PDB file of C-alpha atoms in Angstrom:
ATOM      1  CA  MET A   1      86.864  95.596  55.292  1.00  0.00           C
ATOM      2  CA  ALA A   2      89.555  93.468  56.608  1.00  0.00           C
ATOM      3  CA  ASP A   3      89.617  91.057  59.404  1.00  0.00           C
ATOM      4  CA  ASN A   4      91.442  91.965  62.715  1.00  0.00           C
ATOM      5  CA  ALA A   5      94.065  89.303  62.142  1.00  0.00           C
ATOM      6  CA  ARG A   6      95.243  91.020  59.146  1.00  0.00           C
ATOM      7  CA  ALA A   7      95.027  94.370  60.674  1.00  0.00           C
ATOM      8  CA  LYS A   8      97.066  93.025  63.502  1.00  0.00           C
ATOM      9  CA  ARG A   9      99.750  91.561  61.257  1.00  0.00           C
ATOM     10  CA  LEU A  10     100.141  94.590  59.602  1.00  0.00           C
ATOM     11  CA  ALA A  11     100.627  96.449  62.802  1.00  0.00           C
ATOM     12  CA  ASP A  12     103.114  94.545  63.904  1.00  0.00           C
ATOM     13  CA  LEU A  13     104.962  94.880  60.674  1.00  0.00           C
ATOM     14  CA  ILE A  14     104.543  98.456  60.753  1.00  0.00           C
ATOM     15  CA  ARG A  15     106.085  98.716  64.146  1.00  0.00           C
ATOM     16  CA  GLU A  16     109.211  96.594  63.142  1.00  0.00           C
ATOM     17  CA  VAL A  17     109.756  98.572  59.735  1.00  0.00           C
ATOM     18  CA  VAL A  18     109.674 101.901  61.695  1.00  0.00           C
ATOM     19  CA  ALA A  19     111.851 100.860  64.531  1.00  0.00           C
ATOM     20  CA  GLN A  20     114.295  99.386  62.071  1.00  0.00           C
ATOM     21  CA  LYS A  21     114.343 102.154  60.129  1.00  0.00           C
ATOM     22  CA  LEU A  22     114.694 104.946  62.826  1.00  0.00           C
ATOM     23  CA  GLN A  23     117.482 102.753  64.116  1.00  0.00           C
ATOM     24  CA  ARG A  24     119.188 102.558  60.997  1.00  0.00           C
ATOM     25  CA  GLY A  25     118.227 104.265  58.079  1.00  0.00           C
ATOM     26  CA  ILE A  26     117.309 107.663  59.334  1.00  0.00           C
ATOM     27  CA  LYS A  27     120.173 110.308  59.758  1.00  0.00           C
ATOM     28  CA  ASP A  28     118.048 112.881  61.779  1.00  0.00           C
ATOM     29  CA  PRO A  29     119.812 113.686  64.941  1.00  0.00           C
ATOM     30  CA  ARG A  30     116.538 114.735  66.795  1.00  0.00           C
ATOM     31  CA  LEU A  31     115.596 111.259  66.528  1.00  0.00           C
ATOM     32  CA  GLY A  32     118.622 109.546  67.608  1.00  0.00           C
ATOM     33  CA  SER A  33     118.610 106.119  69.964  1.00  0.00           C
ATOM     34  CA  HIS A  34     116.532 107.754  72.585  1.00  0.00           C
ATOM     35  CA  VAL A  35     113.379 107.176  70.373  1.00  0.00           C
ATOM     36  CA  THR A  36     111.330 103.824  71.094  1.00  0.00           C
ATOM     37  CA  ILE A  37     108.330 102.520  69.269  1.00  0.00           C
ATOM     38  CA  THR A  38     105.831 100.996  71.889  1.00  0.00           C
ATOM     39  CA  ASP A  39     102.643 100.330  69.820  1.00  0.00           C
ATOM     40  CA  THR A  40     101.007 100.407  66.564  1.00  0.00           C
ATOM     41  CA  ARG A  41      97.277 100.253  65.718  1.00  0.00           C
ATOM     42  CA  VAL A  42      95.916  99.989  62.263  1.00  0.00           C
ATOM     43  CA  THR A  43      92.275 100.736  61.635  1.00  0.00           C
ATOM     44  CA  GLY A  44      89.918  97.919  60.229  1.00  0.00           C
ATOM     45  CA  ASP A  45      90.184  99.517  56.550  1.00  0.00           C
ATOM     46  CA  LEU A  46      93.819  99.346  56.687  1.00  0.00           C
ATOM     47  CA  ARG A  47      93.708 102.970  55.609  1.00  0.00           C
ATOM     48  CA  GLU A  48      95.284 104.750  58.694  1.00  0.00           C
ATOM     49  CA  ALA A  49      98.281 103.458  61.369  1.00  0.00           C
ATOM     50  CA  THR A  50      98.789 105.109  64.546  1.00  0.00           C
ATOM     51  CA  VAL A  51     102.375 104.713  65.902  1.00  0.00           C
ATOM     52  CA  PHE A  52     102.883 105.225  69.352  1.00  0.00           C
ATOM     53  CA  TYR A  53     106.361 106.199  70.594  1.00  0.00           C
ATOM     54  CA  THR A  54     108.291 107.317  73.846  1.00  0.00           C
ATOM     55  CA  VAL A  55     111.192 109.391  74.046  1.00  0.00           C
ATOM     56  CA  TYR A  56     113.931 109.081  76.626  1.00  0.00           C
ATOM     57  CA  GLY A  57     114.810 112.896  77.704  1.00  0.00           C
ATOM     58  CA  ASP A  58     113.142 116.069  78.875  1.00  0.00           C
ATOM     59  CA  ASP A  59     110.536 118.100  77.033  1.00  0.00           C
ATOM     60  CA  GLU A  60     112.747 119.847  74.527  1.00  0.00           C
ATOM     61  CA  GLU A  61     114.038 116.368  73.207  1.00  0.00           C
ATOM     62  CA  ARG A  62     110.295 115.135  72.963  1.00  0.00           C
ATOM     63  CA  LYS A  63     109.700 118.002  70.872  1.00  0.00           C
ATOM     64  CA  ALA A  64     112.588 117.629  68.958  1.00  0.00           C
ATOM     65  CA  ALA A  65     111.476 114.022  68.416  1.00  0.00           C
ATOM     66  CA  ALA A  66     108.047 114.560  67.484  1.00  0.00           C
ATOM     67  CA  ALA A  67     109.149 117.347  64.702  1.00  0.00           C
ATOM     68  CA  GLY A  68     111.914 114.711  63.444  1.00  0.00           C
ATOM     69  CA  LEU A  69     109.263 111.896  63.224  1.00  0.00           C
ATOM     70  CA  GLU A  70     106.986 114.366  61.226  1.00  0.00           C
ATOM     71  CA  SER A  71     109.632 114.991  58.702  1.00  0.00           C
ATOM     72  CA  ALA A  72     110.570 111.475  58.186  1.00  0.00           C
ATOM     73  CA  LYS A  73     106.783 110.434  57.879  1.00  0.00           C
ATOM     74  CA  GLY A  74     107.128 110.095  54.166  1.00  0.00           C
ATOM     75  CA  ILE A  75     110.347 108.104  54.171  1.00  0.00           C
ATOM     76  CA  LEU A  76     108.760 105.761  56.818  1.00  0.00           C
ATOM     77  CA  ARG A  77     105.480 105.458  54.968  1.00  0.00           C
ATOM     78  CA  SER A  78     107.579 104.382  51.589  1.00  0.00           C
ATOM     79  CA  GLU A  79     109.567 101.833  53.777  1.00  0.00           C
ATOM     80  CA  VAL A  80     106.328 100.365  55.431  1.00  0.00           C
ATOM     81  CA  GLY A  81     104.670 100.215  51.664  1.00  0.00           C
ATOM     82  CA  LYS A  82     107.924  98.290  50.244  1.00  0.00           C
ATOM     83  CA  ALA A  83     107.682  95.827  53.315  1.00  0.00           C
ATOM     84  CA  ALA A  84     104.085  95.275  53.277  1.00  0.00           C
ATOM     85  CA  GLY A  85     103.301  95.067  49.522  1.00  0.00           C
ATOM     86  CA  VAL A  86      99.595  95.902  50.319  1.00  0.00           C
ATOM     87  CA  LYS A  87      97.522  97.876  47.588  1.00  0.00           C
ATOM     88  CA  PHE A  88      97.323 100.990  49.891  1.00  0.00           C
ATOM     89  CA  THR A  89     100.009 101.769  51.951  1.00  0.00           C
ATOM     90  CA  PRO A  90      98.543 103.285  55.273  1.00  0.00           C
ATOM     91  CA  THR A  91      99.031 106.777  56.450  1.00  0.00           C
ATOM     92  CA  LEU A  92     101.040 107.269  59.614  1.00  0.00           C
ATOM     93  CA  THR A  93     100.352 109.439  62.469  1.00  0.00           C
ATOM     94  CA  PHE A  94     102.817 109.325  65.335  1.00  0.00           C
ATOM     95  CA  VAL A  95     101.409 109.827  68.665  1.00  0.00           C
ATOM     96  CA  MET A  96     103.316 110.178  72.000  1.00  0.00           C
ATOM     97  CA  ASP A  97     102.725 107.159  74.260  1.00  0.00           C
ATOM     98  CA  ALA A  98     101.268 108.284  77.573  1.00  0.00           C
ATOM     99  CA  LEU A  99     102.069 104.995  79.286  1.00  0.00           C
ATOM    100  CA  PRO A 100     105.367 106.141  81.081  1.00  0.00           C
ATOM    101  CA  ASP A 101     103.615 109.222  82.334  1.00  0.00           C
ATOM    102  CA  THR A 102     100.962 107.173  83.705  1.00  0.00           C
ATOM    103  CA  ALA A 103     103.180 104.611  85.451  1.00  0.00           C
ATOM    104  CA  ARG A 104     105.162 107.152  86.920  1.00  0.00           C
ATOM    105  CA  THR A 105     101.833 108.906  88.534  1.00  0.00           C
ATOM    106  CA  ILE A 106     100.628 105.614  89.738  1.00  0.00           C
ATOM    107  CA  GLU A 107     104.259 104.915  91.267  1.00  0.00           C
ATOM    108  CA  ASP A 108     104.094 108.320  93.138  1.00  0.00           C
ATOM    109  CA  LEU A 109     100.827 107.636  94.183  1.00  0.00           C
ATOM    110  CA  LEU A 110     101.907 104.151  95.588  1.00  0.00           C
ATOM    111  CA  ASP A 111     105.022 105.770  97.474  1.00  0.00           C
ATOM    112  CA  LYS A 112     102.345 108.228  99.209  1.00  0.00           C
ATOM    113  CA  ALA A 113     100.228 105.366 100.346  1.00  0.00           C
ATOM    114  CA  ARG A 114     103.313 103.425 101.715  1.00  0.00           C
ATOM    115  CA  GLN A 115     104.364 106.720 103.383  1.00  0.00           C
ATOM    116  CA  SER A 116     100.934 107.309 104.805  1.00  0.00           C
ATOM    117  CA  ASP A 117     100.691 103.473 106.009  1.00  0.00           C
ATOM    118  CA  ALA A 118     104.195 103.667 107.596  1.00  0.00           C
ATOM    119  CA  LYS A 119     102.496 106.820 109.732  1.00  0.00           C
ATOM    120  CA  VAL A 120     100.062 104.805 110.628  1.00  0.00           C
ATOM    121  CA  ARG A 121     101.699 101.982 111.907  1.00  0.00           C
ATOM    122  CA  GLU A 122     104.048 104.036 113.912  1.00  0.00           C
ATOM    123  CA  ALA A 123     101.389 105.873 115.449  1.00  0.00           C
ATOM    124  CA  SER A 124      99.674 102.570 116.375  1.00  0.00           C
ATOM    125  CA  ALA A 125     102.715 101.080 117.828  1.00  0.00           C
ATOM    126  CA  GLY A 126     102.368 101.553 121.190  1.00  0.00           C
ATOM    127  CA  ALA A 127      98.664 102.100 121.447  1.00  0.00           C
ATOM    128  CA  ALA A 128      96.284  99.788 123.583  1.00  0.00           C
ATOM    129  CA  TYR A 129      92.392  98.975 122.874  1.00  0.00           C
ATOM    130  CA  ALA A 130      90.159 101.272 124.534  1.00  0.00           C
ATOM    131  CA  GLY A 131      88.154  99.602 127.315  1.00  0.00           C
ATOM    132  CA  GLU A 132      88.824  96.028 128.771  1.00  0.00           C
ATOM    133  CA  ALA A 133      90.940  93.305 127.054  1.00  0.00           C
ATOM    134  CA  ASP A 134      87.934  91.463 126.626  1.00  0.00           C
ATOM    135  CA  PRO A 135      85.045  93.883 126.443  1.00  0.00           C
ATOM    136  CA  TYR A 136      82.559  90.852 125.526  1.00  0.00           C
ATOM    137  CA  LYS A 137      80.188  89.480 128.747  1.00  0.00           C
ATOM    138  CA  LYS A 138      80.394  85.841 129.229  1.00  0.00           C
ATOM    139  CA  PRO A 139      77.582  83.926 130.222  1.00  0.00           C
ATOM    140  CA  GLY A 140      77.149  83.102 133.965  1.00  0.00           C
ATOM    141  CA  ALA A 141      79.893  85.904 134.555  1.00  0.00           C
ATOM    142  CA  GLU A 142      76.903  88.274 135.869  1.00  0.00           C
ATOM    143  CA  ASP A 143      75.581  85.809 137.923  1.00  0.00           C
ATOM    144  CA  ASP A 144      78.782  85.068 139.552  1.00  0.00           C
ATOM    145  CA  GLU A 145      79.083  89.008 140.634  1.00  0.00           C
ATOM    146  CA  THR A 146      75.642  88.959 141.971  1.00  0.00           C
ATOM    147  CA  ASP A 147      76.336  85.674 144.207  1.00  0.00           C
ATOM    148  CA  ASP A 148      79.461  87.284 145.459  1.00  0.00           C
ATOM    149  CA  THR A 149      77.528  90.389 146.820  1.00  0.00           C
ATOM    150  CA  THR A 150      74.867  88.311 148.306  1.00  0.00           C
ATOM    151  CA  GLU A 151      77.014  86.241 150.648  1.00  0.00           C
TER     152      GLU A 151
END
């Protein structure tokens, strides 16, 4: 079993090699310039690598990019093998990164919270407290009231 530092170095190398090859070496129009490699993870035994990617575009472009990456998997793996110089080149698995969708969902929720806060702020702008300005009894205040009525 390899150490974590070696797996991390190999993951970084895989990310760089795959990104460069997608940018310069693959002539598939489905991949184009709108595919971005975001992260790479390698298992502890250095046999499998998961490559996370994002696609700028709609669902059709995402499906086309996934198909393009699957078809270019062999070429990309051979390039990783040349660059890494390891005994066994890890198999590549491409996974769509959920980070942009998660970030968009969080931003939508934060916008809703801001709108709700603004509505509460508007509703409370002219509001006054229920009761007196100072609802607490002060010591001696009750004695003063009884003294005034007896005189």
